[in-house]
Amino acid sequence: MAHAKAQPPQTWTTRTLLAWMKDAFAKAGIDSPQLCAEMLLAHVLGCERLKLYTDPDRPATPLERQVLRDLAARALKDEPVQYLVGEGWFFSMPFLVDKRVLIPRPATATIVEHVLQHARATPGFGGEPDGRFGEGVILADICTGSGCVAVAIAKHMPGVHIVATDISAGALEVTALNAERHKVAEQIDLLEGDMLKPLEEHPVARGKGSLHYLVSNPPYIPDDEWESTDPEKGVQANVKAFEPTIALRGGADGLDFVRPLLVEGPTFVRPGGLVLVEVAASRAAEAKVIAEANPMLEAVRVLKDLEGHARTIVARRTNSP
């Protein structure tokens, strides 16, 4: 009687590991399962994601498989992949992230894009052809967090000078690392303190009407959305569990930090300069009313993010004192 041949053990290659993780993540309902699988495997193998596809039949070592299994298990328990690999992408740039800072979101790129477009198109805002882009421009980034906005703007405007503030010393440490990583540290001053207060101590930003731009992605989630269990309205469970609450919650109406930025912030901005503040989509109309009530602001608009949600209040500083 013939005996069936024993099947050789499966060789786990880059290709099969990616397929295994993608399938597991998709079944678990994890967003972007393919991207998450690529990020984890590239992290474990110490390579760029592109390398996963140029050498798909590379066998994984037992240690690599064990590390990957451990990370995948944590991802399947909703721990953000960006924290697992210590990196998140923003504006096509890699940023160091850990639990001291929020994971950068694509929606926040609206601020960066609008600043760059405005600077190129507006005389006196750094777009002159005879100098470095951003030459002489001063920008403040309030609640800088990981520094993704400040660093992205500095990288694309080599002449700009940025003052980045945050109440969290840990967040500023992350910002400093990201500024060094992208070689823009000399363009960015880091100040620890609450909201606008650090600007009052800065030799340049403290002067009234000194800034060309005041930008911020402050905490803005309203209490009702934070506490809601409705998956359409509420905050994702893994955001609550892993990301810093201090950088998320914006008070009862979500405007505790937005309000001072739109009411007091314009005093630091020169005539013709811009104030840009990210807000909760559900509170954009209320934030717009606050900005419109300030005689220091005009041309108030609400910009939509990449998904079409009302996301950023933008207003121009008037000539009023």
Coordinates of C-alpha atoms in Angstrom, one line a residue:
M1 CA 0.0 0.0 0.0
A2 CA 1.5 3.3 -1.1
H3 CA 1.9 6.0 1.5
A4 CA 1.2 9.6 0.6
K5 CA 4.2 11.7 0.6
A6 CA 4.5 14.2 3.5
Q7 CA 4.1 17.7 2.3
P8 CA 7.2 19.9 2.9
P9 CA 6.7 22.8 5.4
Q10 CA 5.5 26.0 3.8
T11 CA 8.3 28.5 3.1
W12 CA 7.1 31.9 4.3
T13 CA 8.3 34.4 1.7
T14 CA 7.7 38.1 1.4
R15 CA 4.8 37.4 -1.0
T16 CA 3.1 34.8 1.3
L17 CA 3.5 36.9 4.4
L18 CA 2.0 39.9 2.7
A19 CA -1.0 37.9 1.5
W20 CA -1.4 36.3 5.0
M21 CA -1.5 39.7 6.7
K22 CA -3.6 41.4 4.2
D23 CA -6.2 38.7 4.5
A24 CA -6.2 38.8 8.3
F25 CA -6.4 42.6 8.4
A26 CA -9.2 42.7 5.9
K27 CA -11.2 40.1 7.8
A28 CA -10.7 42.1 11.0
G29 CA -12.0 45.3 9.3
I30 CA -8.7 47.2 9.6
D31 CA -8.5 50.2 7.3
S32 CA -6.1 49.9 4.3
P33 CA -5.1 46.3 5.0
Q34 CA -2.6 46.1 2.1
L35 CA -0.8 49.3 3.2
C36 CA -0.7 48.1 6.9
A37 CA 0.7 44.8 5.8
E38 CA 3.4 46.5 3.7
M39 CA 4.3 48.9 6.6
L40 CA 4.7 46.1 9.1
L41 CA 6.7 43.8 6.8
A42 CA 9.0 46.5 5.5
H43 CA 9.6 47.6 9.2
V44 CA 10.6 44.0 10.2
L45 CA 12.8 43.4 7.2
G46 CA 14.4 46.9 7.4
C47 CA 13.7 47.8 3.8
E48 CA 11.6 50.2 1.8
R49 CA 8.1 49.1 0.8
L50 CA 9.1 49.0 -2.9
K51 CA 11.7 46.3 -2.0
L52 CA 8.8 44.0 -1.0
Y53 CA 7.8 43.8 -4.6
T54 CA 11.2 43.6 -6.2
D55 CA 12.2 40.6 -4.1
P56 CA 8.9 38.9 -3.3
D57 CA 10.3 35.4 -3.0
R58 CA 12.8 36.2 -0.3
P59 CA 12.3 33.7 2.6
A60 CA 11.8 35.2 6.0
T61 CA 14.0 34.0 8.9
P62 CA 12.4 32.4 12.0
L63 CA 13.1 35.6 14.0
E64 CA 11.6 37.8 11.4
R65 CA 8.5 35.6 11.3
Q66 CA 8.2 35.8 15.1
V67 CA 8.6 39.5 15.3
L68 CA 6.0 39.9 12.5
R69 CA 3.5 37.6 14.2
D70 CA 3.8 39.7 17.4
L71 CA 3.3 43.0 15.6
A72 CA 0.4 41.6 13.5
A73 CA -1.3 40.4 16.7
R74 CA -1.1 43.9 18.2
A75 CA -2.4 45.4 15.0
L76 CA -5.3 42.9 15.1
K77 CA -6.1 44.3 18.5
D78 CA -6.5 47.8 16.9
E79 CA -3.1 49.2 17.9
P80 CA -2.3 51.7 15.2
V81 CA 0.3 50.4 12.7
Q82 CA 2.0 53.8 12.7
Y83 CA 2.8 53.4 16.4
L84 CA 4.0 49.9 15.8
V85 CA 6.5 50.9 13.2
G86 CA 7.2 54.3 14.7
E87 CA 6.4 56.2 11.5
G88 CA 3.5 57.9 9.7
W89 CA 3.4 59.6 6.3
F90 CA 2.2 63.1 5.7
F91 CA 2.5 65.2 2.6
S92 CA 4.5 62.4 1.0
M93 CA 7.1 62.6 3.8
P94 CA 7.9 60.1 6.5
F95 CA 7.5 61.3 10.1
L96 CA 8.5 59.8 13.4
V97 CA 5.4 59.2 15.5
D98 CA 4.9 57.6 18.9
K99 CA 2.2 57.8 21.6
R100 CA 3.4 61.3 22.6
V101 CA 1.8 62.7 19.4
L102 CA -1.2 62.3 17.1
I103 CA -0.8 60.2 14.0
P104 CA -0.7 62.7 11.0
R105 CA -3.9 62.7 9.0
P106 CA -4.3 63.5 5.2
A107 CA -7.0 66.1 6.1
T108 CA -4.4 68.3 7.7
A109 CA -2.5 68.6 4.4
T110 CA -5.2 71.2 3.5
I111 CA -3.3 73.7 5.7
V112 CA 0.0 73.0 4.1
E113 CA -1.4 73.2 0.5
H114 CA -3.2 76.4 1.1
V115 CA -0.2 78.2 2.6
L116 CA 2.1 77.1 -0.2
Q117 CA -0.4 78.2 -2.9
H118 CA -1.0 81.5 -1.2
A119 CA 2.7 82.2 -0.7
R120 CA 3.4 81.6 -4.4
A121 CA 0.5 83.8 -5.6
T122 CA 0.8 86.7 -3.2
P123 CA 3.4 89.5 -3.5
G124 CA 5.3 90.0 -0.3
F125 CA 4.7 86.4 1.0
G126 CA 7.9 84.8 -0.2
G127 CA 7.1 83.8 -3.8
E128 CA 9.2 86.4 -5.5
P129 CA 11.4 84.9 -8.3
D130 CA 14.6 86.7 -7.1
G131 CA 14.9 84.9 -3.8
R132 CA 14.4 81.6 -2.0
F133 CA 10.8 80.6 -1.8
G134 CA 9.5 81.8 1.6
E135 CA 12.3 84.3 2.1
G136 CA 11.4 86.6 5.0
V137 CA 8.1 84.8 5.8
I138 CA 7.3 84.2 9.4
L139 CA 4.8 81.5 10.3
A140 CA 3.5 80.2 13.7
D141 CA 2.3 76.6 14.1
I142 CA 0.2 76.3 17.3
C143 CA -0.2 72.8 18.8
T144 CA 2.4 71.5 16.5
G145 CA 2.4 67.9 17.8
S146 CA 4.6 65.8 15.6
G147 CA 5.6 68.9 13.7
C148 CA 4.2 67.5 10.5
V149 CA 2.7 70.8 9.4
A150 CA 5.7 72.9 10.4
V151 CA 8.2 70.5 8.9
A152 CA 6.3 70.0 5.6
I153 CA 6.0 73.8 5.1
A154 CA 9.6 74.4 6.0
K155 CA 10.8 71.7 3.6
H156 CA 8.8 73.2 0.7
M157 CA 9.6 76.9 1.7
P158 CA 13.3 76.9 2.3
G159 CA 13.3 80.6 3.2
V160 CA 10.5 80.5 5.8
H161 CA 11.1 81.0 9.6
I162 CA 8.6 79.0 11.8
V163 CA 7.7 79.3 15.4
A164 CA 6.2 76.0 16.6
T165 CA 4.5 75.7 20.0
D166 CA 3.0 72.9 22.0
I167 CA 2.0 72.4 25.7
S168 CA 3.6 69.0 25.6
A169 CA 7.4 68.8 26.1
G170 CA 7.3 65.2 24.7
A171 CA 5.5 66.4 21.5
L172 CA 8.2 69.0 21.0
E173 CA 10.9 66.3 21.3
V174 CA 9.2 64.5 18.5
T175 CA 9.0 67.7 16.4
A176 CA 12.7 68.3 16.9
L177 CA 13.5 64.8 15.7
N178 CA 11.4 65.2 12.6
A179 CA 12.9 68.6 11.9
E180 CA 16.4 67.1 12.1
R181 CA 15.3 64.2 9.9
H182 CA 14.2 66.5 7.1
K183 CA 17.1 69.0 7.6
V184 CA 14.9 72.0 8.5
A185 CA 15.8 72.3 12.2
E186 CA 17.5 75.7 11.6
Q187 CA 14.2 77.1 10.2
I188 CA 12.0 76.1 13.2
D189 CA 12.0 77.5 16.8
L190 CA 10.3 75.2 19.3
L191 CA 8.5 76.8 22.2
E192 CA 6.8 75.0 25.1
G193 CA 3.6 76.5 26.4
D194 CA -0.1 76.8 26.2
M195 CA -1.5 77.9 22.8
L196 CA -0.6 81.5 21.9
K197 CA 1.3 82.3 25.2
P198 CA 4.7 81.2 24.0
L199 CA 4.5 83.7 21.1
E200 CA 4.6 86.6 23.6
E201 CA 8.2 85.6 24.6
H202 CA 9.5 85.1 21.1
P203 CA 11.7 87.9 19.9
V204 CA 10.1 88.0 16.4
A205 CA 6.6 86.6 16.9
R206 CA 5.7 88.6 20.0
G207 CA 5.3 91.8 18.0
K208 CA 1.8 92.7 16.9
G209 CA 1.3 92.0 13.3
S210 CA 4.6 90.1 12.9
L211 CA 3.3 86.9 11.3
H212 CA 2.5 86.2 7.7
Y213 CA 0.7 83.0 8.7
L214 CA -0.8 81.6 11.9
V215 CA -1.8 78.0 11.5
S216 CA -3.0 75.3 13.9
N217 CA -4.5 71.8 14.2
P218 CA -5.7 72.1 17.8
P219 CA -7.7 69.6 19.9
Y220 CA -11.2 69.9 18.5
I221 CA -13.3 66.8 19.1
P222 CA -16.6 67.8 20.8
D223 CA -17.6 66.0 23.9
D224 CA -20.7 64.5 22.3
E225 CA -18.7 62.9 19.5
W226 CA -16.1 61.7 22.0
E227 CA -18.7 60.0 24.1
S228 CA -20.9 58.7 21.3
T229 CA -21.1 55.0 20.6
D230 CA -22.5 55.6 17.2
P231 CA -19.8 54.4 14.7
E232 CA -20.9 57.0 12.2
K233 CA -20.6 59.9 14.6
G234 CA -18.3 58.8 17.4
V235 CA -14.5 58.6 17.6
Q236 CA -12.8 55.3 16.7
A237 CA -12.0 53.1 19.6
N238 CA -8.3 52.7 18.8
V239 CA -8.0 56.5 18.6
K240 CA -9.4 56.8 22.1
A241 CA -7.2 53.9 23.4
F242 CA -3.9 54.8 21.9
E243 CA -3.6 58.5 20.8
P244 CA -3.0 61.3 23.3
T245 CA -6.3 62.6 24.6
I246 CA -4.8 66.0 25.3
A247 CA -4.4 66.5 21.6
L248 CA -7.9 65.4 20.7
R249 CA -10.6 66.7 23.0
G250 CA -11.9 70.2 22.3
G251 CA -14.4 70.7 25.1
A252 CA -18.2 70.6 25.1
D253 CA -18.6 72.3 21.7
G254 CA -15.2 71.3 20.3
L255 CA -14.2 75.0 20.2
D256 CA -12.3 75.5 23.4
F257 CA -9.0 75.9 21.5
V258 CA -10.4 77.0 18.2
R259 CA -12.0 80.1 19.7
P260 CA -8.9 81.8 21.1
L261 CA -7.1 81.1 17.8
L262 CA -9.7 82.9 15.9
V263 CA -10.4 85.7 18.4
E264 CA -6.9 86.5 19.8
G265 CA -4.6 84.9 17.2
P266 CA -5.1 87.5 14.5
T267 CA -3.4 90.2 16.7
F268 CA -0.1 88.4 15.9
V269 CA -0.7 88.5 12.1
R270 CA 0.2 91.3 9.8
P271 CA -2.4 92.9 7.4
G272 CA -3.0 90.5 4.5
G273 CA -1.7 87.5 6.4
L274 CA -3.7 84.4 6.9
V275 CA -5.1 82.5 9.8
L276 CA -5.8 78.8 9.2
V277 CA -7.3 76.5 11.8
E278 CA -8.4 72.9 11.5
V279 CA -11.8 72.2 13.1
A280 CA -14.3 69.4 13.5
A281 CA -16.5 69.1 10.4
S282 CA -19.6 69.2 12.6
R283 CA -18.5 72.5 14.1
A284 CA -17.1 74.3 11.0
A285 CA -20.2 76.5 10.6
E286 CA -19.9 77.7 14.2
A287 CA -16.2 78.3 13.9
K288 CA -16.9 80.4 10.7
V289 CA -19.3 82.6 12.7
I290 CA -16.7 83.2 15.3
A291 CA -14.2 84.3 12.7
E292 CA -16.7 86.5 10.9
A293 CA -17.5 88.3 14.1
N294 CA -13.9 89.3 14.6
P295 CA -13.2 92.8 12.9
M296 CA -9.6 91.8 12.5
L297 CA -10.6 89.1 10.0
E298 CA -12.1 89.2 6.5
A299 CA -12.7 86.9 3.6
V300 CA -13.6 84.0 5.9
R301 CA -14.0 80.6 4.2
V302 CA -14.2 77.0 5.1
L303 CA -11.9 74.7 3.1
K304 CA -12.8 71.1 2.5
D305 CA -10.4 68.2 3.0
L306 CA -9.5 65.5 0.5
E307 CA -12.7 63.6 1.5
G308 CA -14.9 66.6 0.9
H309 CA -15.5 67.4 4.6
A310 CA -15.5 70.9 5.9
R311 CA -12.2 71.0 7.7
T312 CA -10.2 74.3 7.8
I313 CA -11.2 77.8 8.6
V314 CA -9.1 80.3 6.6
A315 CA -9.4 84.1 7.0
R316 CA -7.3 87.1 6.0
R317 CA -6.1 89.7 8.5
T318 CA -7.6 93.1 7.9
N319 CA -5.9 96.5 8.3
S320 CA -8.0 97.1 11.4
P321 CA -5.9 97.5 14.7

